[in-house]
């Protein structure tokens, strides 16, 4: 079983890793790359807990092969904060209690960030449809939607 | 958000102590850790719903390169049926040892029959395929009606009901007055039968653990559960390792809702680690979670309510059959004990039947049993109110339980807040608002109430002052939904310091006293009691230290705003001594400052809620959508309102899923046909509206901060509220859950109401 060598960029840093040809990107992140912020809830693209962006496109990392990351720009939850400075979404999630157990939180934040990059002024309906791929069993989504809307409003005001 | 400007924390929306870890991806859940030398465990599961296991040959698997250990039921401690129950909390080890690994019979598809540890997950999975199991396939039954037929295949021959082998494993009743006499006084009587399907707790984090066992038996378990002490005890029972040799470390838990109150993987991984001498990691797939853990019961209930013309309920009778799955233990107590409890009913009989059938053993799910019972009772309540031409909330008010009412399950109520929840629902902006125009789609509004017992029980805490004058609180309950935030608020409030100076840690089994599960809506109730008493002891120490420095009587020192002060100028003129100053002086003034308390906490008051739900129905597609929802609950005292609301909103979302879409679907071969999130359809963000919360606060007099449990009540009334709203919209009533699009269409197309039944 020869492993494949992959060169990619993760959260702005050049990275190399070895993987099986059949490994998913989520396997690579959580295994050789030791980035365990992306979670596995289903491994079938239905829960969004493993959300990352690939060249700014929101992707379920469990549905992508690790070898497909060759020469692409990957962003994970670990790249959302800038050093000590939280992303406004992270700050707002904390202030507005938009997490309970926290297992969906990484994926929710990555997906919300991808939304606000595309659309800085989403309606409630747009937020709800955008996040429809991210399951949360704890919060009933109310506080998550509010946190995303409020972050968007604050970011627009700046 | 409320800006926190003063130094009072109880009731404030503070930032939770573990929040930063969770928004940055740093938090360590059970599957996130590895150990040097770690190998992987995998489970071989039965493909049959019911089969005798005549033999297992593991020799081929053992020879596969990379395989390090194989275990079967022979390796697990047996608790023979004949020797009687061996209880651990509410779990009987006789069932638990057979649930973690089938012994003589496999009782559901997905039942573990062997486990393998190998150097990679792929090799372990390959090895599972090489294990040869000699099955004698037996007839089986899944549904209640099939399992209670006289000629049904019997799961457990030892179990007798009415003197004959039976799948009915138990019956429970609550009784008050005389129902026959009561129904004679009724002007109207309505009796209906309802069914519900099994639904899964649906936590997003699958079960996972990582375990190492040293050659001398010293064992470290890192796992996701609702109780590290439960994990330690059950693993000890099932592996024979003494509890003192097992250190169970609670990883962060990614949801549980009752489904993580028993073990599945830990005993297997422990035995694999022991045999192989290597740390073993096991993580379930989503499919394994759906096939072999949880869910809660499917049910069949009959409810009969009799009332007089003026709206008084005079008698009620409920019969609740709940699926237990492969082993006895369905939550009949919640169904029979909670569903009539909001009402003062003079003549009542409430019966529960525990029915075994060939599906995975049910696990607790948020107010276990209560939502099933409430669905039936609250739908009949709605029909009775309609027949009486009464507003459904007025009908509830007229029959409401209050202080002094004797509940059928035993207690005479102290001051409770049920009436306040109904009144708040009635006065809510939601209930006053018109339904609005659905543009051709019928709209309707429904209400329902619910009750859950709540619980106290064992809890331990340790509070230590650090050398730099900050605070570390250690408790023994996994934080599943933000309980650390509530504890930080309370401790900071008592000490009069900023909540950011309090760090809250969940201790492992070897570092903090015994603490029972996170479940039953008990954690903040119980842990805040032990944290309060520990903090009070610390404050006493701090006053004594200041008194010693000032050379005055400790009684002449008071603790205020984070510092010791003389009680009055008469006691002497001294500058206040802050927590920091006293902490710095600690080595010279008597040593480290800390206190621990262990209690079996008592005085948890039951919780009540009343919900209002609006739906809109697309009659062409059969899709019912909830368009507005208000949950009212007596929460005792909201220590952290953000997380209390979160409990209400999350419970409501789960209930909407249960009402409209979620169900286990079985194939003709008796297997779960929808074991993934695509086909087992939990509500997603775009399925739901915002969920409004009204927190009524009637403080619990037996708790230092007035806390009542809040986590479970929010799921209890939801299915009935949705069903009543759909009735209001369509004029047709549903007697079966879920009210999914094909079923809605079926009822809409049925010519008469009877057809819908
Ligand atoms: S784990 Fe990738 S979507 Fe669920
Ligand atoms: S916070 Fe638990 S799943 Fe979202």
Short mmCIF file of N, CA and C in Angstrom, two decimals, chain B residues 61 70 79 104 215 237 289 354 409 449 520 528 544 559 574 597 676 716 732:
data_model
loop_
_atom_site.label_atom_id
_atom_site.label_comp_id
_atom_site.label_asym_id
_atom_site.label_seq_id
_atom_site.Cartn_x
_atom_site.Cartn_y
_atom_site.Cartn_z
N UNK B 61 -9.41 -14.72 11.77
CA UNK B 61 -9.21 -13.29 12.06
C UNK B 61 -7.94 -13.09 12.86
N UNK B 70 -8.68 -10.29 19.72
CA UNK B 70 -10.09 -10.50 19.37
C UNK B 70 -10.81 -10.82 20.66
N UNK B 79 -23.37 -12.04 33.95
CA UNK B 79 -24.27 -11.91 35.08
C UNK B 79 -25.46 -12.80 34.78
N UNK B 104 -25.81 -15.93 24.19
CA UNK B 104 -26.34 -17.09 23.47
C UNK B 104 -27.16 -16.71 22.25
N UNK B 215 0.04 -3.43 32.17
CA UNK B 215 0.10 -4.86 32.52
C UNK B 215 -0.44 -5.14 33.93
N UNK B 237 -17.58 -3.49 36.19
CA UNK B 237 -18.47 -4.65 36.30
C UNK B 237 -18.26 -5.62 35.14
N UNK B 289 -24.21 3.92 15.04
CA UNK B 289 -24.97 4.69 16.04
C UNK B 289 -26.46 4.45 15.83
N UNK B 354 -44.01 -2.60 29.42
CA UNK B 354 -42.65 -2.62 28.87
C UNK B 354 -42.55 -3.82 27.92
N UNK B 409 -48.41 9.90 40.73
CA UNK B 409 -47.18 9.16 41.00
C UNK B 409 -46.68 9.36 42.43
N UNK B 449 -49.28 21.10 27.08
CA UNK B 449 -48.47 21.27 28.29
C UNK B 449 -47.66 20.01 28.55
N UNK B 520 -31.53 13.67 33.55
CA UNK B 520 -32.66 13.93 34.45
C UNK B 520 -32.86 15.40 34.75
N UNK B 528 -24.73 23.00 41.58
CA UNK B 528 -24.68 24.32 42.22
C UNK B 528 -24.87 24.20 43.73
N UNK B 544 -12.00 33.84 58.62
CA UNK B 544 -11.13 33.46 59.75
C UNK B 544 -9.70 33.97 59.54
N UNK B 559 -17.79 39.06 54.54
CA UNK B 559 -17.23 38.93 53.18
C UNK B 559 -18.14 39.66 52.22
N UNK B 574 -10.14 48.64 59.71
CA UNK B 574 -9.14 47.94 58.91
C UNK B 574 -9.45 48.13 57.44
N UNK B 597 -17.22 19.38 48.84
CA UNK B 597 -18.47 18.90 49.42
C UNK B 597 -19.02 17.77 48.56
N UNK B 676 -28.91 6.71 8.45
CA UNK B 676 -28.00 7.83 8.22
C UNK B 676 -28.77 9.13 8.23
N UNK B 716 -41.25 17.75 26.05
CA UNK B 716 -42.45 16.98 26.41
C UNK B 716 -43.71 17.39 25.63
N UNK B 732 -58.58 17.83 10.58
CA UNK B 732 -58.38 16.38 10.62
C UNK B 732 -57.32 16.09 11.66
#
